[in-house]
Coordinates of C-alpha atoms in Angstrom, one line a residue:
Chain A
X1 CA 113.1 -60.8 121.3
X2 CA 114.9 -58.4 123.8
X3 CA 113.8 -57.9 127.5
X4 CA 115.4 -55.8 130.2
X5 CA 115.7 -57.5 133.5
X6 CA 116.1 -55.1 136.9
X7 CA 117.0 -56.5 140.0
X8 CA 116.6 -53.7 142.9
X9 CA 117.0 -54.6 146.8
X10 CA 118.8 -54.5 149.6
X11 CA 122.9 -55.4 148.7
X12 CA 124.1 -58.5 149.9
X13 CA 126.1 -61.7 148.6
X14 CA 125.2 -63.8 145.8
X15 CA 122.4 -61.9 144.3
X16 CA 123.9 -61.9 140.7
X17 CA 124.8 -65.2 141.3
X18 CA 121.6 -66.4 141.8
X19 CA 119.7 -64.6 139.6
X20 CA 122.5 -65.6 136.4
X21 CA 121.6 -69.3 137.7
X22 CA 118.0 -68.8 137.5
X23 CA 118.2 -67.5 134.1
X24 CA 120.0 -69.6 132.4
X25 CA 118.1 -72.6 133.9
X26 CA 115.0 -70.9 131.9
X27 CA 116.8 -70.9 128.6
X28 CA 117.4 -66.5 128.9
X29 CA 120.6 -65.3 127.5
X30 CA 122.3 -62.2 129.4
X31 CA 123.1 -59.8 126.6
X32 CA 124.8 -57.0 128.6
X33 CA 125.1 -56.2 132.6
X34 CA 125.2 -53.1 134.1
X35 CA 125.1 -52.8 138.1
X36 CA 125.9 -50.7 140.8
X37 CA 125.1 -49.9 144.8
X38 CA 123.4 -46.5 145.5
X39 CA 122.5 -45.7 148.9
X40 CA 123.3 -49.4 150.0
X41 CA 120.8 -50.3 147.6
X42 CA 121.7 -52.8 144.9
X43 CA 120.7 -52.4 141.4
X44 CA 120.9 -54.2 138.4
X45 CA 120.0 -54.1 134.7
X46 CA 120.5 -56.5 132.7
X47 CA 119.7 -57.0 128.7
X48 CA 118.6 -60.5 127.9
X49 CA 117.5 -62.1 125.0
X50 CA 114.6 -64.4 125.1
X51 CA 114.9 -66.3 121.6
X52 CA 116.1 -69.5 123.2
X53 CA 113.7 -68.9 126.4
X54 CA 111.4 -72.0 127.4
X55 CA 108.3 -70.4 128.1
X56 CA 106.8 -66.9 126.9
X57 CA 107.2 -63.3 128.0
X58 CA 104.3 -63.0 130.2
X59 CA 105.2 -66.4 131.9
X60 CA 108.9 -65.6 132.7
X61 CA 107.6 -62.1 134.3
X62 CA 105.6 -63.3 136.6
X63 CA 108.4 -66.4 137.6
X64 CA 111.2 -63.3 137.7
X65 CA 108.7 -61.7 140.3
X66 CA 108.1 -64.5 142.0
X67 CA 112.0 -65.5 142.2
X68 CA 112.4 -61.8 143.3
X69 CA 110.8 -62.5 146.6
X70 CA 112.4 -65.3 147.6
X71 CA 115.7 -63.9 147.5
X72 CA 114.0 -60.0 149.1
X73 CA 114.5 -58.4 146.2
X74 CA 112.1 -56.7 143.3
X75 CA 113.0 -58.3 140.1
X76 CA 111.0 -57.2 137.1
X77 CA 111.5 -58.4 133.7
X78 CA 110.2 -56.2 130.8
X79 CA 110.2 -55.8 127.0
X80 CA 112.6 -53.6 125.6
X81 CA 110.4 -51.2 123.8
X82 CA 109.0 -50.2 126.7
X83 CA 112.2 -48.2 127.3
X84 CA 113.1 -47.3 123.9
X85 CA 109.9 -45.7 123.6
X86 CA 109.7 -43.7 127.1
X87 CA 113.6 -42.3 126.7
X88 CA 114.4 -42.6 122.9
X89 CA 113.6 -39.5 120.9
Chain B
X1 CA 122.1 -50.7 126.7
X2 CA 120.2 -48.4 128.6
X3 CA 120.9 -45.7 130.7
X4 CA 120.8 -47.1 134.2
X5 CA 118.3 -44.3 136.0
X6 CA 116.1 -44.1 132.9
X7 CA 115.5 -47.7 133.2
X8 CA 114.9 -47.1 137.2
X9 CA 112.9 -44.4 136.5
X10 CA 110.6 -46.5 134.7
X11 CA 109.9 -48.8 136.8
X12 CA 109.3 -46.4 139.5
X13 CA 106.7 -44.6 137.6
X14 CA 105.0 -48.4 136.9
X15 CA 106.0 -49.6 140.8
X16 CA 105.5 -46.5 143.2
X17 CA 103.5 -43.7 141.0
X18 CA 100.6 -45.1 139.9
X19 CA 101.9 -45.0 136.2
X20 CA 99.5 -47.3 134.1
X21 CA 97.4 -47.1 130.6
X22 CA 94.0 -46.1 132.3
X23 CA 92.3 -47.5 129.5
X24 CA 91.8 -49.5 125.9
X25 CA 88.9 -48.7 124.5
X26 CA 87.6 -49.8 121.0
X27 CA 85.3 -47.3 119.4
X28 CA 82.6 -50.1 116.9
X29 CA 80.7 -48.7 114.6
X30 CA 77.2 -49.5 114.9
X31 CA 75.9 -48.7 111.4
X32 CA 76.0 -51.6 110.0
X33 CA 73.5 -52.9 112.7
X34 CA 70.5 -50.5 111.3
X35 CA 67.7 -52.7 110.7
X36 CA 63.2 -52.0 110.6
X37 CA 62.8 -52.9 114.3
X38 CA 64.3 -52.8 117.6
X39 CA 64.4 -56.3 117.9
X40 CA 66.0 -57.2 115.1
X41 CA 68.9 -54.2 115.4
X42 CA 69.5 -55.4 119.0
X43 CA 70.6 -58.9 117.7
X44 CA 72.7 -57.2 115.8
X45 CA 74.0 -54.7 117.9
X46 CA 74.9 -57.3 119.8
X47 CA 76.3 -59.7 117.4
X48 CA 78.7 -57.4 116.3
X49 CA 79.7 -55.7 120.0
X50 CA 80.9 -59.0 120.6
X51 CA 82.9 -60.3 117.4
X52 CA 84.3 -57.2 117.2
X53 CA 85.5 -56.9 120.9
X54 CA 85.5 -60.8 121.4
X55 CA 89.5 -60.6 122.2
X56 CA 89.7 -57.1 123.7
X57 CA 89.9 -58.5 127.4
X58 CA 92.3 -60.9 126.4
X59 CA 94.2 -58.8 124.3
X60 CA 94.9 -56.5 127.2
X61 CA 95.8 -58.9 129.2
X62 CA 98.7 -60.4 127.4
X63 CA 100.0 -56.6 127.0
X64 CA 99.8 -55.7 130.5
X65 CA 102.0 -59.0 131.5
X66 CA 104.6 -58.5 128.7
X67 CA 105.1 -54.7 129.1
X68 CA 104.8 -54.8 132.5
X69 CA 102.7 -52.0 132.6
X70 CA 99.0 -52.2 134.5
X71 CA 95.6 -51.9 131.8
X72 CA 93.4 -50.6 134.3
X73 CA 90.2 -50.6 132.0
X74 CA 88.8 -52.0 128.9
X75 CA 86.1 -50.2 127.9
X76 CA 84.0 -50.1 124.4
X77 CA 82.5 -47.3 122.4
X78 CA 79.5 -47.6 119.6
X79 CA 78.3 -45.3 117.7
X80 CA 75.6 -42.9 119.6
X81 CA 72.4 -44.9 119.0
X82 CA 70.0 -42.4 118.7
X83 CA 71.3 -42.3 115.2
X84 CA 70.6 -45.9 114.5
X85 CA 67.6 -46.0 116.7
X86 CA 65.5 -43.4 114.8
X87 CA 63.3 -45.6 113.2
X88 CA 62.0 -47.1 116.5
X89 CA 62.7 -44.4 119.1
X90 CA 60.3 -45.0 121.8
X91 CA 62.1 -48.6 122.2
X92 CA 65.4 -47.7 122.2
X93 CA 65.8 -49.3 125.2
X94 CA 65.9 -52.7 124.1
X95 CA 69.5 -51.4 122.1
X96 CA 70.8 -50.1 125.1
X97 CA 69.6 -53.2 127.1
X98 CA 71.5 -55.4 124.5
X99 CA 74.7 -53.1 124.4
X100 CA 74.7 -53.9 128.5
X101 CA 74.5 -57.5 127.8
X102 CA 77.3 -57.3 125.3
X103 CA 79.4 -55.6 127.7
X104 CA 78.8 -58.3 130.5
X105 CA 79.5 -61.0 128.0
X106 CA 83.0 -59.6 127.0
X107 CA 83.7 -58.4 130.8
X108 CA 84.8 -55.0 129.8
X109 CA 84.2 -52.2 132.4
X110 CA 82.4 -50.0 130.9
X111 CA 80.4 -49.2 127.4
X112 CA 79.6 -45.7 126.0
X113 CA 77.5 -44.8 123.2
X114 CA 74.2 -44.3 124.6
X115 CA 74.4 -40.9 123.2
X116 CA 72.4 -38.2 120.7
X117 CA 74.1 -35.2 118.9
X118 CA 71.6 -32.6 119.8
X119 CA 73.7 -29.5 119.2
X120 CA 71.6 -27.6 116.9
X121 CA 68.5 -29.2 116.8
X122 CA 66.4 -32.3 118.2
X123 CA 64.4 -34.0 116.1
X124 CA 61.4 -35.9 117.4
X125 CA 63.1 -39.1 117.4
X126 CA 66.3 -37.8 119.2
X127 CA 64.1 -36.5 121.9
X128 CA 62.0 -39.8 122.4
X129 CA 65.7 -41.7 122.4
X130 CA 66.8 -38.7 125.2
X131 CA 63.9 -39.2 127.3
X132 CA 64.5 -43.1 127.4
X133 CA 68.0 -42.1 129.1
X134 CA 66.6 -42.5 132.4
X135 CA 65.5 -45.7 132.3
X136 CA 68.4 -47.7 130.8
X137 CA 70.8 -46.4 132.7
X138 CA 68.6 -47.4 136.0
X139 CA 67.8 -50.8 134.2
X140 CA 71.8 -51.4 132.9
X141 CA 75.0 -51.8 134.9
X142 CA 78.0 -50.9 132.6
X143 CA 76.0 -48.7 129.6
X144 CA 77.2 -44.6 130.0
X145 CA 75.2 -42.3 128.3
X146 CA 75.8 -38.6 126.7
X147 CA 74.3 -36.2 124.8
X148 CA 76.1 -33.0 123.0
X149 CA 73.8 -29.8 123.1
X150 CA 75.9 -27.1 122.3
X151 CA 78.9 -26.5 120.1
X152 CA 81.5 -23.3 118.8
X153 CA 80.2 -23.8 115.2
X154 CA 76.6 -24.5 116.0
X155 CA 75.8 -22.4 119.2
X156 CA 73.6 -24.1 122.5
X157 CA 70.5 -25.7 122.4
X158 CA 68.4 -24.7 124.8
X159 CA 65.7 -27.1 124.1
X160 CA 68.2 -29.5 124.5
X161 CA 69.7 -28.2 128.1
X162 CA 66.2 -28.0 129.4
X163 CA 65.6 -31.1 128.8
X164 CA 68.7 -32.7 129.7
X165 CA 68.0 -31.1 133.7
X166 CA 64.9 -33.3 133.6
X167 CA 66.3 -35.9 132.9
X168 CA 69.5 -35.5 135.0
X169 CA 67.1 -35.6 137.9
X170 CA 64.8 -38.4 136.6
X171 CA 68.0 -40.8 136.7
X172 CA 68.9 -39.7 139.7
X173 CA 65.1 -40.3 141.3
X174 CA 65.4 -43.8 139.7
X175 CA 68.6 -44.6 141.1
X176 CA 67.7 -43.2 144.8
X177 CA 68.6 -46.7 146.3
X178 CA 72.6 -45.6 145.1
X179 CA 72.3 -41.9 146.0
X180 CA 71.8 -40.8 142.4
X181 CA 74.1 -43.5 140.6
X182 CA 73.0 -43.3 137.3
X183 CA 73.6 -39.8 137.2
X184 CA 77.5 -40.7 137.2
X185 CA 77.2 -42.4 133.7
X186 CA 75.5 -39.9 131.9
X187 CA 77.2 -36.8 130.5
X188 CA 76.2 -33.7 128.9
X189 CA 78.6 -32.2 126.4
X190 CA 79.7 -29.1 124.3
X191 CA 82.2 -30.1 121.9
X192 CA 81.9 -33.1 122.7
X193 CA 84.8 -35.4 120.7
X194 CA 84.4 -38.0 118.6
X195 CA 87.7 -40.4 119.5
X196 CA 87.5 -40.1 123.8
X197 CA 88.6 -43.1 125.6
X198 CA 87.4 -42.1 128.9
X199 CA 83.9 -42.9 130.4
X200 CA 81.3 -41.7 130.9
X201 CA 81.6 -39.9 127.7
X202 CA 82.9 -41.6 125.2
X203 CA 81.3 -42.5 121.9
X204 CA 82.4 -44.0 118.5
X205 CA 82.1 -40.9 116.2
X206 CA 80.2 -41.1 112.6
X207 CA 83.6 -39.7 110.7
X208 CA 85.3 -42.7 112.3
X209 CA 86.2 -46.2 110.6
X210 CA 85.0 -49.5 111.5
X211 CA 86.8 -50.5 114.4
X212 CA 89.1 -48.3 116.3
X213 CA 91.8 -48.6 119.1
X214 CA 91.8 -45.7 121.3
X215 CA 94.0 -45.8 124.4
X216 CA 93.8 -43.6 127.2
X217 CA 97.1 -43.0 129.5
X218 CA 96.8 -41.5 132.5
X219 CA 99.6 -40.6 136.1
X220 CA 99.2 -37.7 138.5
X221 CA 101.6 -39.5 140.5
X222 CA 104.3 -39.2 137.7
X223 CA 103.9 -35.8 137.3
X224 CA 103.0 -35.0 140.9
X225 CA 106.5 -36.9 142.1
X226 CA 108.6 -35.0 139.4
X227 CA 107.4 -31.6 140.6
X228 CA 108.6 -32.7 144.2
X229 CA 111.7 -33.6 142.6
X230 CA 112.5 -30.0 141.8
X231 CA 111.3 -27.8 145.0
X232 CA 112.8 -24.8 144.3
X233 CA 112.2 -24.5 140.5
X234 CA 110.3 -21.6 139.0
X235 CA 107.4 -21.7 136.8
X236 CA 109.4 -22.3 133.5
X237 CA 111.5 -25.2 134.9
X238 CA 108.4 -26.6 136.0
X239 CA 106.4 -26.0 133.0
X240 CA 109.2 -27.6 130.7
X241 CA 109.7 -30.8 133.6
X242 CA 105.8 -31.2 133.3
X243 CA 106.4 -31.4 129.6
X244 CA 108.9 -34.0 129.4
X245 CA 106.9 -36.1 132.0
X246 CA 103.9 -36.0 129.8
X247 CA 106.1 -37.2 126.8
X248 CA 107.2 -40.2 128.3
X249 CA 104.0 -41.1 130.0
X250 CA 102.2 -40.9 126.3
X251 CA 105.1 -42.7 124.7
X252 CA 104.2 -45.6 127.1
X253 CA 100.5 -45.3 125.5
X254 CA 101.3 -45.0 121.9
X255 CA 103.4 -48.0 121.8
X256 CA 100.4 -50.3 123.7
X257 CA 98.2 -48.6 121.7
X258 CA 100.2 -49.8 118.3
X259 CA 100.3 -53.1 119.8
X260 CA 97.0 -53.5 120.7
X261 CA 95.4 -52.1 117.6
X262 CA 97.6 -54.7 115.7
X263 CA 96.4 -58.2 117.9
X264 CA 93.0 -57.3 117.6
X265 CA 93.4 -56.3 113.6
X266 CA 91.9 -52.8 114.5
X267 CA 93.4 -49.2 113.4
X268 CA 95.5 -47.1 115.8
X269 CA 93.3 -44.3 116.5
X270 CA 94.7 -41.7 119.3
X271 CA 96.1 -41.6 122.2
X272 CA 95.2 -39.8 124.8
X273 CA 97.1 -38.5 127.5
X274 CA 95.0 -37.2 130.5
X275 CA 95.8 -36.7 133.9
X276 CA 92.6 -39.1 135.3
X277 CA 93.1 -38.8 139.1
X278 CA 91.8 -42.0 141.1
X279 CA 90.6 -41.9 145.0
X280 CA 94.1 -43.5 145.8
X281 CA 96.6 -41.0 147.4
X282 CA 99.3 -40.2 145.3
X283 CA 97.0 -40.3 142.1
X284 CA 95.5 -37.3 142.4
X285 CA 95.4 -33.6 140.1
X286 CA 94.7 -31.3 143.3
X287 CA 97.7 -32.9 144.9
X288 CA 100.0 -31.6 141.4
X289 CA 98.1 -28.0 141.8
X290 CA 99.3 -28.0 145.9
X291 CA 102.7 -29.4 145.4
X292 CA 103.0 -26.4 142.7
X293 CA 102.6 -24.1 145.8
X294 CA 98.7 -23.8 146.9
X295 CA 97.6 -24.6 150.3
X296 CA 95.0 -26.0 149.3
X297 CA 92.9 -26.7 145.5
X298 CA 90.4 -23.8 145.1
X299 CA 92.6 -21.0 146.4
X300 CA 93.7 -18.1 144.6
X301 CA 96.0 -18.9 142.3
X302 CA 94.3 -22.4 141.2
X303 CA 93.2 -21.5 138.4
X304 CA 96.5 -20.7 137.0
X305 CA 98.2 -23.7 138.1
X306 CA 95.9 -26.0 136.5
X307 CA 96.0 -23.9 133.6
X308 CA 99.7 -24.0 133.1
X309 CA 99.5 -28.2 134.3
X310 CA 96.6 -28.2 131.3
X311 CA 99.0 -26.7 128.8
X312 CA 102.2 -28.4 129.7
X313 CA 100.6 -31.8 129.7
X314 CA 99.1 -31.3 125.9
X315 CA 102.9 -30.0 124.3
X316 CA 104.7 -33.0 125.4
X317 CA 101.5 -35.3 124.9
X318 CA 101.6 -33.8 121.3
X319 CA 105.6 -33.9 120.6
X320 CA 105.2 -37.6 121.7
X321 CA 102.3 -39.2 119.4
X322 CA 101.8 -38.8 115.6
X323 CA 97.9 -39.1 116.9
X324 CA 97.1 -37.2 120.1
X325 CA 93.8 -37.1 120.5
X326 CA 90.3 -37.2 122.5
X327 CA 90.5 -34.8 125.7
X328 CA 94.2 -34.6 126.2
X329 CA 94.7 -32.4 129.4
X330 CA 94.1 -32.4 132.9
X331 CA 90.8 -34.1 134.4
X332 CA 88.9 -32.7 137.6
X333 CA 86.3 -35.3 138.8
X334 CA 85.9 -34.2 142.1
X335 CA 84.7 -37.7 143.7
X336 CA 87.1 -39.3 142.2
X337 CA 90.4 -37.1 143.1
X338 CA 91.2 -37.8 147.0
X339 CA 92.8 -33.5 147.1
X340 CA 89.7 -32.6 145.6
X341 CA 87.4 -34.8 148.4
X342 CA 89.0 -33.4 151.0
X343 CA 89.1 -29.3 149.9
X344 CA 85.4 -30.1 149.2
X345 CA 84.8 -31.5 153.0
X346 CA 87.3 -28.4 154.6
X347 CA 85.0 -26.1 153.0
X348 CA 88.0 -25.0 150.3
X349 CA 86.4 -25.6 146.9
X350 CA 83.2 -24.7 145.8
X351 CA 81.0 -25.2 142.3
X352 CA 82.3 -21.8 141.2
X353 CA 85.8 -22.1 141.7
X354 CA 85.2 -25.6 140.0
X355 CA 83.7 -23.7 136.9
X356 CA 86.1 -21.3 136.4
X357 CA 89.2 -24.3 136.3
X358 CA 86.9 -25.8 133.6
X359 CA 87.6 -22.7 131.4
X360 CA 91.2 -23.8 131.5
X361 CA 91.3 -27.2 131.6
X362 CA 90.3 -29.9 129.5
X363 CA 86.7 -31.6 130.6
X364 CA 83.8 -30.0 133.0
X365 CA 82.1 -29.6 135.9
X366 CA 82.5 -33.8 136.7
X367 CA 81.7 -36.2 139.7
X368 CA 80.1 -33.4 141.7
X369 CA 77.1 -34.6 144.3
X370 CA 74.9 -31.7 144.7
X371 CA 71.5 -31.5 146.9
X372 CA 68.7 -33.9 145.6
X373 CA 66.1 -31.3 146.0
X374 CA 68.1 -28.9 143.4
X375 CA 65.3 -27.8 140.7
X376 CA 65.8 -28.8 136.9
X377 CA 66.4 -25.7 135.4
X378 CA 69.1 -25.3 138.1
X379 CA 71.0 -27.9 136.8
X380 CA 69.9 -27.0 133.5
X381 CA 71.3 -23.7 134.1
X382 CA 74.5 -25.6 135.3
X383 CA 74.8 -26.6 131.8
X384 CA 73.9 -23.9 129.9
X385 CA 77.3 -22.0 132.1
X386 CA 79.6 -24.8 131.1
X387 CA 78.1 -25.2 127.7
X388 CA 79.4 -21.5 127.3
X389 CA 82.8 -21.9 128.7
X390 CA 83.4 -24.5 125.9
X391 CA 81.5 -22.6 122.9
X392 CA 83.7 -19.4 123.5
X393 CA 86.4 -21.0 124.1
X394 CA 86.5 -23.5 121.6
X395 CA 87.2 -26.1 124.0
X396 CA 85.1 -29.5 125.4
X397 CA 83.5 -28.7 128.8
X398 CA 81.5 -31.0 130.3
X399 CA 78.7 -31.6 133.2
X400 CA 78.4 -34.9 135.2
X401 CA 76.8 -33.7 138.7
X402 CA 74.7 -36.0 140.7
X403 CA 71.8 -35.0 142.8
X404 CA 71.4 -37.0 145.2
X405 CA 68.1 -38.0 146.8
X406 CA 67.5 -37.0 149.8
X407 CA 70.5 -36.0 150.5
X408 CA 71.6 -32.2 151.5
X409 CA 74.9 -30.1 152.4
X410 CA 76.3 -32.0 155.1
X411 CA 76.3 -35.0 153.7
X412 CA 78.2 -37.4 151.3
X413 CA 77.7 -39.9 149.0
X414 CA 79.9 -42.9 148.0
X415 CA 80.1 -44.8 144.4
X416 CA 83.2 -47.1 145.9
X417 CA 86.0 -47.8 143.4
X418 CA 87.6 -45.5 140.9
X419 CA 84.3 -43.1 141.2
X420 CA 85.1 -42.4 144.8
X421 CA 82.9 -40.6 147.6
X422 CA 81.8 -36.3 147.3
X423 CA 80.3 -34.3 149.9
X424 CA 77.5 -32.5 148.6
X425 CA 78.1 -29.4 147.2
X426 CA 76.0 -26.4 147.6
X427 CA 74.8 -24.8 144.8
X428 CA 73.3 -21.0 144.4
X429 CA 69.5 -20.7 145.9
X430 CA 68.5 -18.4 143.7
X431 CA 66.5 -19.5 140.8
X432 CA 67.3 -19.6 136.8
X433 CA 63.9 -21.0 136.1
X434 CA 62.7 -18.0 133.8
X435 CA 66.1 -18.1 131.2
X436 CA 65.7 -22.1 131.0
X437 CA 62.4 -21.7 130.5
X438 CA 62.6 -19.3 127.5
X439 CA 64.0 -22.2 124.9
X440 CA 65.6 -21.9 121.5
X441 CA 69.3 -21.5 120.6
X442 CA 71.9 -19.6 121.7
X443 CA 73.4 -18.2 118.4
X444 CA 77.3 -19.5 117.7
X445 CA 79.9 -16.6 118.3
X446 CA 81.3 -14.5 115.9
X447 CA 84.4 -16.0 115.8
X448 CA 83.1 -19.6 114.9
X449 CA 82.6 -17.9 111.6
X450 CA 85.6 -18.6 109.9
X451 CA 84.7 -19.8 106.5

C-alpha cells in the first residue's frame, strides 16, 4: 500500500535527514521525493510504500504527527487515494 | 507522483478549512422488525439497529485515521416507523424509546426515522404515531423526528400542517427546561428525500435496500477560502472555481463512502455534498455569500448569490459521484451558521428574506428560534409557505423553527455544539388562523401532471 508523506515547516537543517531516519527505522520505503522552499517555508512530499511497514496505517499517522512536533514541523502521512481521487479526473 | 500544490492543497483544506466528511450514516431498514405488539417489535427494532450498525463507530474510526480526513458524525437512519408501528399506534413510543437506546448503545450521534409520510393523506394510525412526536422526543436524547405533508406530485396536506403547528409547540412546551430543544430534532418536509444523511431529517426510505451507506461531505471553509483566492474574478470565474471546489470536496466523500460501505458489508448509496455550515468561524455559508460581495447575508442581492453558490455546488457534486444524492446544495441553519447568527443579532436578516433563499437553495426555513408565545397556526402557516416553495418548485424545502418558551425578541437561545445559539426572530403579528383552520389538500400543480 501507497501513502503520501508531507513534511511542511519552517526551513532549517537536517529535516529530511531526520525524517528519512525515522522512516526507515519504522520499516517505510521512500518511493519518490519531491521538495522545495516557498516563502522560507519548507515543503516536502514524499511517496512511501508501507508493505514492509511494522505497524498499520492509522498507527504510523499518528507517530508521523507526533514525530512532526518534536522537530516544529507538521508532518502528515496519508493514503494515496485520497489524492488520486480529489485531483485525478 | 503528485503534483506538489495539489497535495498541499489537500491538506490545507483537511488542516486549516474545516474540510471533513460531516457524516456516515447507515440508512436500516426496519421492515423486517414488524411484529403484533409494540413490545415485541421494539426487541426487534432494537436487535437489529444494533447488528446492523454494531461496527459503524468503529468503522469510521479506522477511516478517519488512515485517510486522514476528520468523520465528524455517525449517524443512523430506519425506516419512518409510523409505517411499522400501525398496528399499535398509540404506543409507538416504546419503538422510538428502543431506537434511542440503540443509538446510545452503538454511540452514534444521532438516529432519524421517527418519521410518517403524510403527504396526501393521514390515516388514523399515522395521526396517533404523529401526535406521540412530542413525547419521545422530550423523553429521548439522540432520536430526530420528521414528517412529509406535502409533495409536487401529491399536493399539501393541510390536515397534516395543522397538525404538525400543535405539535411543533407541544415539543417545545415539553422541552421548556432547554428553550424548546426538542423542537430542533423534528422536521417538517415537502419532498422530503428518501437517501439524506443529514439530521434531523433523515430517514431510511421504503424503495431502499437493506442496509445502506450514505455519506454526507460538507466545507464552507473550502469553498469560502477559494473565492478569497480569486478577488477580482467575475461571476463566471467564480461560478466555474465553486464548481471545481465542490468536485474535489465530493471526490473526498465518494471514496470514504466506497470504503465504508465495503468494511461494514453495506451498499454504497449516495453521496451527498452539502455546504453544512458549523458555529465555528471559517465554516460558515453566509460568510461564502459576503465574500462574493454582500455586506452582509440578507441584503439585496442574497438571494442571487446563494442561488448561483446552490447551483454551482450541485454540477461539480454531480460531475464527481456516479451517485449524488440526498439534498445536495447549500444548507442555511441559521443557529448553526456563525454569518447567519450575527446578521440575525445586527438586525440584517429576517424570516422573509430567510424564505425567499429557500426558494433557491436546497433545504428550508432551519434552526430558527422564534417567540414562544407564537400561535399554532402561525407556525402552521410557516409551513404551509415553505411547503409551497418546494411543491412549485419541485424542490425539498423544509421547516425546523423553535419556539421557545418564554422567550421573546430580544432574546437568545443556545443548543451548544454544532446546533449553535439564535436570537429570536420575529415573526408577522397578524394572524393566519382562519386558512389553517379551513383543512383539506392543496391540489398538486399543473405541471406535476406529466404522465
Amino acid at each position: 500500500m501507497h501513502a503520501v508523506v508531507t513534511v511542511v515547516g519552517k526551513d532549517k537543517t537536517g529535516i529530511i535527514a531526520k525524517v528519512s531516519a525515522f522512516l526507515a527505522e519504522k520499516g517505510v520505503n521512500i518511493l519518490d521525493i519531491s521538495q522545495t522552499i516557498l516563502q522560507d517555508y519548507f515543503a516536502m512530499i514524499m511517496l512511501v510504500d508501507l508493505s514492509g511497514a511494522k505497524k498499520e496505517l492509522s498507527a504510523l499517522a499518528t507517530e508521523c504527527a507526533e514525530m512532526g512536533k518534536n522537530i516544529g514541523m507538521s508532518i502528515h502521512l496519508q493514503h494515496e487515494e485520497i489524492f488520486n481521487a480529489m485531483h485525478r479526473v | 507522483m503528485f503534483n506538489q500544490y495539489d497535495v498541499l492543497e489537500t491538506i490545507n483544506m483537511i488542516e486549516r478549512e474545516h474540510l471533513d466528511i460531516r457524516t456516515i450514516t447507515m440508512g436500516i431498514s426496519l421492515l423486517p422488525c414488524i411484529a403484533g405488539s409494540a413490545d415485541e417489535t421494539a426487541k426487534k427494532v432494537y436487535d437489529r439497529v444494533c447488528s446492523q450498525a454494531e461496527k459503524l463507530v468503529d468503522v469510521a474510526e479506522s477511516l478517519s485515521k488512515e485517510y486522514g480526513i476528520p468523520i465528524v458524525n455517525k449517524r443512523v437512519s430506519v425506516t419512518p416507523a409510523s409505517l411499522i408501528c400501525a398496528p399499535f399506534a398509540a404506543r409507538s413510543a416504546k419503538i422510538g424509546k428502543a431506537l434511542d437506546r440503540a443509538a446510545e448503545t452503538l454511540g452514534i450521534d444521532f438516529l432519524g426515522g421517527y418519521s410518517a409520510l403524510v403527504h396526501k393523506g393521514m390515516a388514523d394510525y399515522e395521526k396517533t404515531f404523529i401526535q406521540t412526536i412530542p413525547e419521545v422526543l422530550a423523553s429521548t436524547q439522540k432520536l430526530c423526528s420528521s414528517v412529509n405533508i406535502g409533495s409536487s406530485k401529491s399536493g399539501i396536506n393541510m390536515d397534516a400542517v395543522r397538525l404538525m403547528g400543535e405539535i411543533v409547540k407541544q415539543t417545545a412546551a415539553l422541552t421548556a427546561d432547554k428553550d424548546g430543544f426538542g423542537c430542533a430534532k423534528l422536521v417538517v418536509f415537502c419532498n422530503a428525500v428518501e437517501d439524506n444523511p443529514f439530521m434531523a431529517g433523515a430517514f431510511h426510505g421504503v424503495g431502499e435496500s437493506g442496509t445502506v451507506i450514505n455519506v454526507g461531505v460538507s466545507g464552507p471553509g473550502v469553498v469560502q477560502h477559494a473565492i478569497e483566492s480569486i478577488p477580482n474574478a467575475d461571476l463566471t470565474e467564480l461560478a466555474e472555481m465553486i464548481k471545481r471546489t465542490a468536485f474535489k470536496i465530493t471526490r473526498a466523500g465518494q471514496l470514504i463512502a466506497r470504503e465504508a460501505a465495503k468494511r461494514l458489508g453495506a451498499e454504497f448509496g449516495i453521496v451527498d455534498l452539502s455546504l453544512a455550515p458549523t458555529p465555528a468561524r471559517g465554516d460558515s455559508v453566509a460568510q461564502i455569500l459576503e465574500e462574493m460581495g454582500l455586506e452582509s447575508v440578507g441584503t439585496h442581492g442574497t438571494t442571487a448569490c446563494l442561488a448561483m453558490l446552490n447551483d454551482a455546488v450541485k454540477k461539480g457534486g454531480v460531475m464527481a459521484s456516479s451517485r449524488v444524492g440526498g439534498l445536495s446544495g447549500a444548507f442555511i441553519p441559521v443557529s448553526e451558521d456563525i454569518g447567519m447568527i450575527e446578521a440575525a443579532e445586527r438586525g440584517g436578516l429576517c424570516i422573509d428574506k430567510l424564505e425567499a433563499m429557500t426558494a433557491v437553495c436546497s433545504v428550508g426555513l432551519d434552526m430558527i428560534a422564534i417567540p414562544g408565545d407564537t400561535p399554532a397556526s402561525t407556525i402552521s402557516a410557516i409551513i404551509a409557505d415553505e411547503a409551497a416553495i418546494g411543491m412549485i418548485n419541485n424542490k425539498t424545502t423544509a421547516v425546523r423553527v423553535i419556539p421557545a418558551p418564554g422567550k421573546d425578541v430580544g432574546d437568545c437561545v443556545n443548543f451548544g455544539g454544532l446546533l449553535g445559539r439564535a436570537p429570536i426572530m420575529p415573526v408577522h403579528k397578524e394572524a393566519s388562523n382562519k386558512f389553517i383552520e379551513r383543512g383539506g389538500l392543496i391540489p398538486a400543480p399543473i405541471h406535476s401532471n406529466k404522465n
